[in-house]
mmCIF file of C-alpha atoms in Angstrom:
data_model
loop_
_atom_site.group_PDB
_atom_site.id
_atom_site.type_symbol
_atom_site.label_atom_id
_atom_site.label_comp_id
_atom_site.label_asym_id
_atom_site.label_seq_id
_atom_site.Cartn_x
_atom_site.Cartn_y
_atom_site.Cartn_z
ATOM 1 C CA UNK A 1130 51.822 17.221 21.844
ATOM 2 C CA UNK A 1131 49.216 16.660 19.610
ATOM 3 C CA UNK A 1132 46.185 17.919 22.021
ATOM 4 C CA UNK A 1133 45.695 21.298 21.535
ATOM 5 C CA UNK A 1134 45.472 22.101 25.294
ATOM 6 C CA UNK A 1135 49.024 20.323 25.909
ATOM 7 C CA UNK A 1136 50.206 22.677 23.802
ATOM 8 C CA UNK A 1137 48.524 25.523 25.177
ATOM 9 C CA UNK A 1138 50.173 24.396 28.958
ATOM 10 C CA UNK A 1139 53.451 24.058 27.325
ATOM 11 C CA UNK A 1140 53.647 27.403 25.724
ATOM 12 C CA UNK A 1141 52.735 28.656 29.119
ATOM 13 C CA UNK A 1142 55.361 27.009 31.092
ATOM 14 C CA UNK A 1143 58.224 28.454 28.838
ATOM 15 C CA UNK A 1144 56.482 31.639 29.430
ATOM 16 C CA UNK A 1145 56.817 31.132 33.093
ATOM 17 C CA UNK A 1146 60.490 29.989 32.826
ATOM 18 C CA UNK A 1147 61.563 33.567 31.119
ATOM 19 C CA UNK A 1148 60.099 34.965 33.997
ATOM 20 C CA UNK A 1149 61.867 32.718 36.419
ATOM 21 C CA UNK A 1150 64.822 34.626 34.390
ATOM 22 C CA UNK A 1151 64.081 38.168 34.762
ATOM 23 C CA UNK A 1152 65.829 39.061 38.141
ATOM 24 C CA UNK A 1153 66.681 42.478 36.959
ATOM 25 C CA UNK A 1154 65.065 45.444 39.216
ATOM 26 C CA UNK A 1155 62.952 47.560 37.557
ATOM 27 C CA UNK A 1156 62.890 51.317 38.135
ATOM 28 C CA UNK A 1157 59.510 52.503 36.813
ATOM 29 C CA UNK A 1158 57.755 54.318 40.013
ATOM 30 C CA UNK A 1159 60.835 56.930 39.859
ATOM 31 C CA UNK A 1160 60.077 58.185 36.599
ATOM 32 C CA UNK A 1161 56.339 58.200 37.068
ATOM 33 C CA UNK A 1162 56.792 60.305 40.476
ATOM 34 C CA UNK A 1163 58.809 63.158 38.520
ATOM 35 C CA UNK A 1164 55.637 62.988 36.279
ATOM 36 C CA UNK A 1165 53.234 63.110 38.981
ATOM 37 C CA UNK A 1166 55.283 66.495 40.620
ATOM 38 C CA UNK A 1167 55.372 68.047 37.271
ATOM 39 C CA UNK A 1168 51.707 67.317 36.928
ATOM 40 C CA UNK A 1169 51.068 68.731 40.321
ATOM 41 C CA UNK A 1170 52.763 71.780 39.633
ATOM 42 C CA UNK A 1171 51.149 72.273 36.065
ATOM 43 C CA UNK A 1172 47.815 71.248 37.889
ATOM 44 C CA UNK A 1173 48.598 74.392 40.433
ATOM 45 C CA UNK A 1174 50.052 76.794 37.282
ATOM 46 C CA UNK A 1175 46.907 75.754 35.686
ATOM 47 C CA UNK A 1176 44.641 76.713 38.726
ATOM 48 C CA UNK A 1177 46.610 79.988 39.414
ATOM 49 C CA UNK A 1178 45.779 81.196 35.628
ATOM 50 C CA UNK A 1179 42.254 80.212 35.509
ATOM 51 C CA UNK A 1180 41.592 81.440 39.199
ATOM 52 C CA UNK A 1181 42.949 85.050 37.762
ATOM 53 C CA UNK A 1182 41.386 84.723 34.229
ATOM 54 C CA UNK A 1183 37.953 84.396 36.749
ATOM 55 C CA UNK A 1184 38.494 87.566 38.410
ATOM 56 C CA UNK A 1185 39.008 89.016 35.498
ATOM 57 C CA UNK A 1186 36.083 88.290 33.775
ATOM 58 C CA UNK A 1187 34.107 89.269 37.044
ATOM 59 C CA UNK A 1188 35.884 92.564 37.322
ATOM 60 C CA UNK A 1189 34.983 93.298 33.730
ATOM 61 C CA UNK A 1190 31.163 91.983 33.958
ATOM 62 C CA UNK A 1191 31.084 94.232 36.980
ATOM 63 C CA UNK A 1192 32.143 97.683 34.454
ATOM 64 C CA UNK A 1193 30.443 96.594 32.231
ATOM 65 C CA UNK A 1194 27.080 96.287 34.018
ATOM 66 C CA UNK A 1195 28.227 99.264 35.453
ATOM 67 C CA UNK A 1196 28.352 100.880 32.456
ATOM 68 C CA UNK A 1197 25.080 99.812 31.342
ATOM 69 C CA UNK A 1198 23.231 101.242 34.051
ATOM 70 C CA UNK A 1199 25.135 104.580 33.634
ATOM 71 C CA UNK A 1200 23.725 104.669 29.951
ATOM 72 C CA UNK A 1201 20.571 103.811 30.961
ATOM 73 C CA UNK A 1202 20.463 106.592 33.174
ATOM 74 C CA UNK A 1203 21.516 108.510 30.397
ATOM 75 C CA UNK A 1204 18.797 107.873 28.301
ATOM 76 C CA UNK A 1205 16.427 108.230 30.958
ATOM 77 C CA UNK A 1206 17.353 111.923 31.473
ATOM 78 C CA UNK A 1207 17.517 112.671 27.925
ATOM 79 C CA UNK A 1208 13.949 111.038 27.514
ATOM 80 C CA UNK A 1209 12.943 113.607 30.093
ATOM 81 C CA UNK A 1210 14.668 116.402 28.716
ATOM 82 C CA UNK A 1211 12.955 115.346 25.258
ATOM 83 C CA UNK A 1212 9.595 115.373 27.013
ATOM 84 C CA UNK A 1213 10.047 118.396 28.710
ATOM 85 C CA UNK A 1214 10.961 120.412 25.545
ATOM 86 C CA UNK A 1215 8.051 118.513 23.661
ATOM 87 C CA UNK A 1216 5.651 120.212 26.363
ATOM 88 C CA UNK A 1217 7.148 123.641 25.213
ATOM 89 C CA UNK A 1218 7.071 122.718 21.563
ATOM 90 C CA UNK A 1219 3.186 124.582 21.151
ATOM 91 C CA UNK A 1220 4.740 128.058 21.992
ATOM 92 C CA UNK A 1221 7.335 127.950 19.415
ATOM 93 C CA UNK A 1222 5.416 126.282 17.087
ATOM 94 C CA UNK A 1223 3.169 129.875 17.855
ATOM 95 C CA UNK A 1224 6.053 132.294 17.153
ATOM 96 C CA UNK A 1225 6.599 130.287 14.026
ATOM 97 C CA UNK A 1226 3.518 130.939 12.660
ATOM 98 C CA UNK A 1227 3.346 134.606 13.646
ATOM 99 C CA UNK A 1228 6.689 134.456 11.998
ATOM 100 C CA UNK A 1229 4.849 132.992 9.282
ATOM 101 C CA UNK A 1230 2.047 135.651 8.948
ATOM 102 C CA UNK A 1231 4.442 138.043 8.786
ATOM 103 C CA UNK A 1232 6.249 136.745 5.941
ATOM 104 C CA UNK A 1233 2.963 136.302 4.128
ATOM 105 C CA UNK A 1234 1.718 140.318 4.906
ATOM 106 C CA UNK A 1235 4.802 140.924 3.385
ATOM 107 C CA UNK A 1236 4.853 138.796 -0.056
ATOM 108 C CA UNK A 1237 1.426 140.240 -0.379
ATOM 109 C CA UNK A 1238 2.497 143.883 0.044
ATOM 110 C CA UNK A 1239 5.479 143.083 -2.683
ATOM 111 C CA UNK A 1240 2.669 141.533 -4.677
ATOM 112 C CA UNK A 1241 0.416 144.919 -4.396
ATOM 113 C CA UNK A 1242 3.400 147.105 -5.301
ATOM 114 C CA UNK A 1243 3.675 144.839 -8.175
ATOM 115 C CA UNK A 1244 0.363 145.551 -9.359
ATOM 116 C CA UNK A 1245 0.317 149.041 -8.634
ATOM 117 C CA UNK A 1246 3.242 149.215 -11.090
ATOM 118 C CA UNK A 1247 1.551 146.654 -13.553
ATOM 119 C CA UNK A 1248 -1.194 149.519 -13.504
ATOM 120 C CA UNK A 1249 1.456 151.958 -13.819
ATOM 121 C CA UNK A 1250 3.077 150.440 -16.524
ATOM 122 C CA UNK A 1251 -0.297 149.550 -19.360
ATOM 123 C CA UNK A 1252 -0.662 153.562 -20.242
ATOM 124 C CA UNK A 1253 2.939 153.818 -21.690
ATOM 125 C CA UNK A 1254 2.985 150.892 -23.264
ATOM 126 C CA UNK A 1255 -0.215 151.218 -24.794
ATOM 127 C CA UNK A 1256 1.224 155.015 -26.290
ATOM 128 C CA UNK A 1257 4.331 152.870 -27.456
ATOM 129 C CA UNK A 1258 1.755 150.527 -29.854
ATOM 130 C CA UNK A 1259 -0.079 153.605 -30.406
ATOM 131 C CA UNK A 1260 3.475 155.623 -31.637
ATOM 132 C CA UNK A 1261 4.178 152.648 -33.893
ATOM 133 C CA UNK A 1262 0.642 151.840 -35.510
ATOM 134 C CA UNK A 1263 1.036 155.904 -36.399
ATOM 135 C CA UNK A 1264 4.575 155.192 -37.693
ATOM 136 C CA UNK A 1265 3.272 152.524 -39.331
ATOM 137 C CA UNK A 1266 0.554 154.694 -41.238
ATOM 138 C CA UNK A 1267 2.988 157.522 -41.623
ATOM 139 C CA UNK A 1268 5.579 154.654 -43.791
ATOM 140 C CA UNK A 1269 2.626 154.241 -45.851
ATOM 141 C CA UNK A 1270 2.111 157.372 -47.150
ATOM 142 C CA UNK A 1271 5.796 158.454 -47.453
ATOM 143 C CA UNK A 1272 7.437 158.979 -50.806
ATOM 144 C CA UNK A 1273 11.346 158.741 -51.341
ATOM 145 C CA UNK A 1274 12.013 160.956 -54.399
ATOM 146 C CA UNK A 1275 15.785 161.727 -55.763
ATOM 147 C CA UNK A 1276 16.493 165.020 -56.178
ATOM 148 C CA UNK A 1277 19.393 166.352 -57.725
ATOM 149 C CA UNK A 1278 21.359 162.999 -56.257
ATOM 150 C CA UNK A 1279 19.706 163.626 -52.801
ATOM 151 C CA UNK A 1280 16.908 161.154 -51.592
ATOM 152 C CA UNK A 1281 14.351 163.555 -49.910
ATOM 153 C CA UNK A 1282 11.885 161.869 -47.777
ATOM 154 C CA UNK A 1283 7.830 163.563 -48.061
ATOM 155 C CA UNK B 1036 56.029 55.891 54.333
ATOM 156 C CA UNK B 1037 56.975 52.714 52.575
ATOM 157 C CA UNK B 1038 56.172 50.359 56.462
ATOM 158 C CA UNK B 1039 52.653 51.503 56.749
ATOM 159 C CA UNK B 1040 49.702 49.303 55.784
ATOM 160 C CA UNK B 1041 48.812 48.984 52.186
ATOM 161 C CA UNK B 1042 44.825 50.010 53.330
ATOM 162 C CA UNK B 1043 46.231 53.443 55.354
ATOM 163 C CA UNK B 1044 48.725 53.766 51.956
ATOM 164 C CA UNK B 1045 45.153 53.422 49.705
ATOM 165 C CA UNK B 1046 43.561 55.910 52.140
ATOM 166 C CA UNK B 1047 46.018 58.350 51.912
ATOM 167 C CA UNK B 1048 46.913 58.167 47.922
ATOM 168 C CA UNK B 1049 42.700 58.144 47.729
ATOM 169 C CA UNK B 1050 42.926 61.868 49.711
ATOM 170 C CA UNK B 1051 45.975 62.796 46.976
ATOM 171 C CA UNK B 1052 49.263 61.763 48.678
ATOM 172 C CA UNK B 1053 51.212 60.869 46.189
ATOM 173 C CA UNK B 1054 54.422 59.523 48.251
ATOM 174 C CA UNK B 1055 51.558 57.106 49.686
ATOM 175 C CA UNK B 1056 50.645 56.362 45.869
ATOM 176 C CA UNK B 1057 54.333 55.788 44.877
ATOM 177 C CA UNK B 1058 55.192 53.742 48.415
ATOM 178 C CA UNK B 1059 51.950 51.398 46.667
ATOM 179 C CA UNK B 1060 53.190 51.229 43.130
ATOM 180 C CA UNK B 1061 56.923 49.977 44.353
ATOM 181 C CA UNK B 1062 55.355 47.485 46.319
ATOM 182 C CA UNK B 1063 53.561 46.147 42.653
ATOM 183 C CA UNK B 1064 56.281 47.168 40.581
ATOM 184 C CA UNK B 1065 58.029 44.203 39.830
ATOM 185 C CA UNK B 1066 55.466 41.647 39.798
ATOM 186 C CA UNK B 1067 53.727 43.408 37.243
ATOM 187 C CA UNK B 1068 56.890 43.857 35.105
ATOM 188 C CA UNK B 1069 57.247 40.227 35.266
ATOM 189 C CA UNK B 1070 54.304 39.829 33.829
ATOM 190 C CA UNK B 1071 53.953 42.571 30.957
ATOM 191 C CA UNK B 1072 57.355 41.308 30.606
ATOM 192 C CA UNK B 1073 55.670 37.852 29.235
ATOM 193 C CA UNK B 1074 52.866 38.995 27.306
ATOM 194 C CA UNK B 1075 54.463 41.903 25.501
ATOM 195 C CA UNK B 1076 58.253 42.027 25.969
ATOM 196 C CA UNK B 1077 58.472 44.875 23.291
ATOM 197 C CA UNK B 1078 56.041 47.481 25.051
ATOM 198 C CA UNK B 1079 56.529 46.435 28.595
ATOM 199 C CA UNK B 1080 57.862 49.998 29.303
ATOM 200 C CA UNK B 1081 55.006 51.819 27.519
ATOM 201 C CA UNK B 1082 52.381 49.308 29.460
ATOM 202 C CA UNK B 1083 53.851 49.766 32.550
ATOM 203 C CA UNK B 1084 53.415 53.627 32.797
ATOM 204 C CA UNK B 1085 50.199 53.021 31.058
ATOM 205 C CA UNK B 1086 49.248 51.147 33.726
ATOM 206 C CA UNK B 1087 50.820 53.560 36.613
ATOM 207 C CA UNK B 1088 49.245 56.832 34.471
ATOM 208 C CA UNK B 1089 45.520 54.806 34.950
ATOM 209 C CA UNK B 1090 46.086 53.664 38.175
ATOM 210 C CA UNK B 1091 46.980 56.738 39.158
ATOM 211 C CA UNK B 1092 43.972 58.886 37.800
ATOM 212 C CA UNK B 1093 41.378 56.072 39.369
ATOM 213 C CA UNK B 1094 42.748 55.934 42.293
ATOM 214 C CA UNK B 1095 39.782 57.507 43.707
ATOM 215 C CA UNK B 1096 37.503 54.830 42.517
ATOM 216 C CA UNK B 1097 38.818 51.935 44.110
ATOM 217 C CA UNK B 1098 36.875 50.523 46.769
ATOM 218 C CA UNK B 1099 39.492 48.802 48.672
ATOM 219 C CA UNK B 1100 37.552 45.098 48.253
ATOM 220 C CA UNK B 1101 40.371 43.470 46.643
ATOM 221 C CA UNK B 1102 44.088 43.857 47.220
ATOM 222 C CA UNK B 1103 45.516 46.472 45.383
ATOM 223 C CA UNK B 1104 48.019 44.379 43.419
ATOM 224 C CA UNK B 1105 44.376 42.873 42.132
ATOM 225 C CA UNK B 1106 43.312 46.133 41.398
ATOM 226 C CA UNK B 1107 45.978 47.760 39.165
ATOM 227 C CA UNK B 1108 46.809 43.711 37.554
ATOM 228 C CA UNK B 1109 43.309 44.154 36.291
ATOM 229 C CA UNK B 1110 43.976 47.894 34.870
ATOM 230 C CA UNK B 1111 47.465 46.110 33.323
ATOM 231 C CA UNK B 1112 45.194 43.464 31.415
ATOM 232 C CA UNK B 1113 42.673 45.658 30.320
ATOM 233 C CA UNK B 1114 45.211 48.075 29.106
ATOM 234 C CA UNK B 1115 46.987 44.780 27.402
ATOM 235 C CA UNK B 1116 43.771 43.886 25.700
ATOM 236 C CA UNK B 1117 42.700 47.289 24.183
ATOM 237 C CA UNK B 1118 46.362 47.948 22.946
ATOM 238 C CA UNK B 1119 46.676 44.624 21.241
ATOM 239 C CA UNK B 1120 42.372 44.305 20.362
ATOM 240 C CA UNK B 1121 42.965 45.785 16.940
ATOM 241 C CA UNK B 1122 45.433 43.718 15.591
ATOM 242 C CA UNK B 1123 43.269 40.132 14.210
ATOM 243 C CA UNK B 1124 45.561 39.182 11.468
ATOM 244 C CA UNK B 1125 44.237 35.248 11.630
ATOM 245 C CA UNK B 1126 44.976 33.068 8.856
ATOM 246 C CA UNK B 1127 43.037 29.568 9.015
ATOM 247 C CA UNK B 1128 45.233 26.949 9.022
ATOM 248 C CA UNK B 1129 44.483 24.097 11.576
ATOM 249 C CA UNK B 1130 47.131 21.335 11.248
ATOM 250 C CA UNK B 1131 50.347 23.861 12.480
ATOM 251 C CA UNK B 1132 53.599 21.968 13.488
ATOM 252 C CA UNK B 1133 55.575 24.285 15.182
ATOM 253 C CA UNK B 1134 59.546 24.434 14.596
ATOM 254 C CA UNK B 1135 61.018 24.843 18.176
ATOM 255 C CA UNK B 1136 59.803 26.039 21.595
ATOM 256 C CA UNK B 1137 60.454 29.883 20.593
ATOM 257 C CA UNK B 1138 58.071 30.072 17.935
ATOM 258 C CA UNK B 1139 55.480 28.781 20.483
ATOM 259 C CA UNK B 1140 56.220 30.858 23.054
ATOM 260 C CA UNK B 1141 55.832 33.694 20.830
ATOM 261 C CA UNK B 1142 52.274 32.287 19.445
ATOM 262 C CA UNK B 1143 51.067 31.550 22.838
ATOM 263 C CA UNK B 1144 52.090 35.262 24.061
ATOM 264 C CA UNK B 1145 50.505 36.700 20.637
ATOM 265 C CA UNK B 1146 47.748 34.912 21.653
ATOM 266 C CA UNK B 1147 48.004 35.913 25.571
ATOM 267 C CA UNK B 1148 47.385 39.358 24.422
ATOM 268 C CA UNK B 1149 44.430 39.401 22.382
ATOM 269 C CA UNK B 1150 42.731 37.385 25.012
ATOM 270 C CA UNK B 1151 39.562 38.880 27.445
ATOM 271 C CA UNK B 1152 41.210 40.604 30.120
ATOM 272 C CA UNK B 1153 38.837 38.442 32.332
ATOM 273 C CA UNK B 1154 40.507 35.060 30.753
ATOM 274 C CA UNK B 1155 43.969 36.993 30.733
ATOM 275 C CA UNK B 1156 43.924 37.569 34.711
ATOM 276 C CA UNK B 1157 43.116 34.007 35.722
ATOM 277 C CA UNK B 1158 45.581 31.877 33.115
ATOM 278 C CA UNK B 1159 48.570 34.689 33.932
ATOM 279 C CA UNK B 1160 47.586 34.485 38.480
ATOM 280 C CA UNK B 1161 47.653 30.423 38.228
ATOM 281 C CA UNK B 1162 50.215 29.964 35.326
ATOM 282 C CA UNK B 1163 53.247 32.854 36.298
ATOM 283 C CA UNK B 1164 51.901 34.067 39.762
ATOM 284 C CA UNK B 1165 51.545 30.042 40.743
ATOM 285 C CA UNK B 1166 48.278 30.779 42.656
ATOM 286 C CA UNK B 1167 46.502 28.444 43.980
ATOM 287 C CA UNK B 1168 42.520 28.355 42.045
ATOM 288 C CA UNK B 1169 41.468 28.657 46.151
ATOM 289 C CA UNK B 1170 43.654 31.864 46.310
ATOM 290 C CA UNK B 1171 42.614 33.736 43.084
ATOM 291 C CA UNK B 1172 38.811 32.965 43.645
ATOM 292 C CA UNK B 1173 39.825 35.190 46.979
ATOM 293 C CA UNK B 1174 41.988 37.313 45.097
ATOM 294 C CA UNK B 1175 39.486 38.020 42.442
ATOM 295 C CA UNK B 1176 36.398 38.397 44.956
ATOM 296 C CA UNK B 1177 34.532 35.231 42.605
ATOM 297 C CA UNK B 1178 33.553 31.566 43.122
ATOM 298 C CA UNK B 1179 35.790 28.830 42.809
ATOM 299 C CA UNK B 1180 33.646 27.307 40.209
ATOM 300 C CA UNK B 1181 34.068 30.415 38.065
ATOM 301 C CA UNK B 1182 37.813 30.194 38.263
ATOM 302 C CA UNK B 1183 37.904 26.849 37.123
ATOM 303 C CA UNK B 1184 35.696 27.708 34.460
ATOM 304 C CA UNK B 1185 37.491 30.926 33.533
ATOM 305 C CA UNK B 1186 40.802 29.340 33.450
ATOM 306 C CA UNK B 1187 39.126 26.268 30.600
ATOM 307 C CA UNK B 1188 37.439 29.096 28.578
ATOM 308 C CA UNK B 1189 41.331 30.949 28.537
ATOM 309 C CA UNK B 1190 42.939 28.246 27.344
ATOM 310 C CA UNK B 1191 40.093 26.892 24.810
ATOM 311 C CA UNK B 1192 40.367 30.547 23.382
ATOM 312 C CA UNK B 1193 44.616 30.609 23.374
ATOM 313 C CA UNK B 1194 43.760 26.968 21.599
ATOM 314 C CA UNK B 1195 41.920 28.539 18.945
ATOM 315 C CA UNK B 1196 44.032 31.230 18.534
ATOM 316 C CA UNK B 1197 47.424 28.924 18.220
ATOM 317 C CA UNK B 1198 45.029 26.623 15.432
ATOM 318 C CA UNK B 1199 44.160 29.294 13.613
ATOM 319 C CA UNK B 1200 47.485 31.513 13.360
ATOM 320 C CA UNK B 1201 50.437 30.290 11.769
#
């Protein structure tokens, strides 16, 4: 057997002869069917769930766009509303300022009295200085002599 | 289920009846074995539901040109030659005696399974199946001429692979 391709056709044979010797039956198909079943159902069980996850998600897509347009509607009143209360905003903005004025008449009336006592006030004090400027004239000329133990005051 | 033709049995396994699908696979069962059974004795099992799993999920796509033994031999090789593709653990050594007849076999089906599942199918239909090179041009829908050819390119390449491996 030196040629390489004898060899080759020899090793082949004796492969061919062990087959000659496998006469056992072979039982694959019945284990592969209980795997194709259990794949069916799984394939159904698989369906089912993502068949319900679908509606689901469409039921929730569906309140949620729902939802959307309620707040949109929302915000479109309350932009009217806003609108509407910006159109009255001038009046109050009016009593404000009369408010305003009012306040002011009144500060300046306080401030008036204020100076009406201010005026009030400049006589006294100016008799005060005077009082003490005479005080001060009558410490000048006042003698402390001790009489007798007694300190008389001219 | 199992007495109807094997085209109505494709037909109806291609529309998703599986009792038509399992009547087809008993009907292949057995030849295939014998084969796996030759190339890879340790993972016959795992090739053979391999093969059914495959089959099974491409069912759709078969055409119905060749037989569908033909068909699901081919998805058996291919699934043969990817499994085993990885594994190139060739040592150069070109003048290899061997002992005895076992450690041949076992070099020749080593070298079986690494081959080009194009090679594979022709060497395993004429050498274990006994066809005739007539019959698995037919078989294989290609040219006489290209079986001949096919089946001197398998063996030049199980040569090699028997020089080379010790």
């Amino acid at each position: 057997m030196e040629n390489g391709f004898e060899k080759v056709e020899y090793g082949l044979r004796l492969l061919k002869k062990d087959t000659e010797k496998i006469d056992k039956e072979v039982n694959f198909v019945d284990k592969f069917s209980k795997y194709i079943v259990k794949e069916k159902n799984y394939s159904f069980k698989m369906k089912y769930i993502l068949t319900y996850t679908f509606i689901f998600l469409l039921i929730l897509n569906l309140f949620v766009t729902i939802e959307k347009l309620n707040l949109e509607k929302a915000k479109k009143s309350y932009i009217v509303n806003f609108t509407e209360k910006k159109d009255n905003l001038p009046e109050t903005l009016n009593i404000s300022l009369n408010k305003n004025n009012k306040c002011e008449k009144k500060e300046n009336r306080i401030t008036n009295l204020k100076s009406v006592k201010d005026e009030n006030v400049s006589p006294i004090e100016e008799s005060i200085k005077f009082t003490e400027e005479i005080n001060k004239i009558i410490d000048l000329f006042s003698v402390n002599l001790n009489i007798g133990g007694k300190n008389v005051e001219i | 289920m199992e007495n109807l033709n094997e085209k109505v049995l494709v037909e109806l396994a291609k529309k998703g009846n599986n009792d038509a699908f399992v009547s087809l696979l008993k009907n292949v069962e057995n030849r295939l074995y014998k084969v796996a059974y030759v190339i890879s004795p340790d993972e016959v099992e795992d090739i053979i539901q391999e093969t059914f799993l495959q089959a099974y999920l491409s069912i759709k796509k078969f055409k119905g040109i060749s037989s569908f033994y033909t068909w699901i031999y081919r998805i058996m090789m291919n699934i043969i030659y990817k499994r085993n593709r990885k594994k190139r653990p060739l040592i150069k050594n070109v003048n290899i005696v061997f002992q005895n007849d076992e450690e041949l076999k076992e070099k020749v089906r080593e070298a079986l399974k690494k081959l080009h599942p194009k090679l594979n199918e022709v060497i395993t239909l004429f050498y274990f199946e006994e066809y005739s090179i007539k019959e698995i041009s037919k078989i294989l829908n290609i040219k006489e001429g290209t079986v001949k050819s096919r089946l001197f390119k398998g063996k030049k390449v199980l040569k090699k692979f028997l020089e080379n491996k010790k």
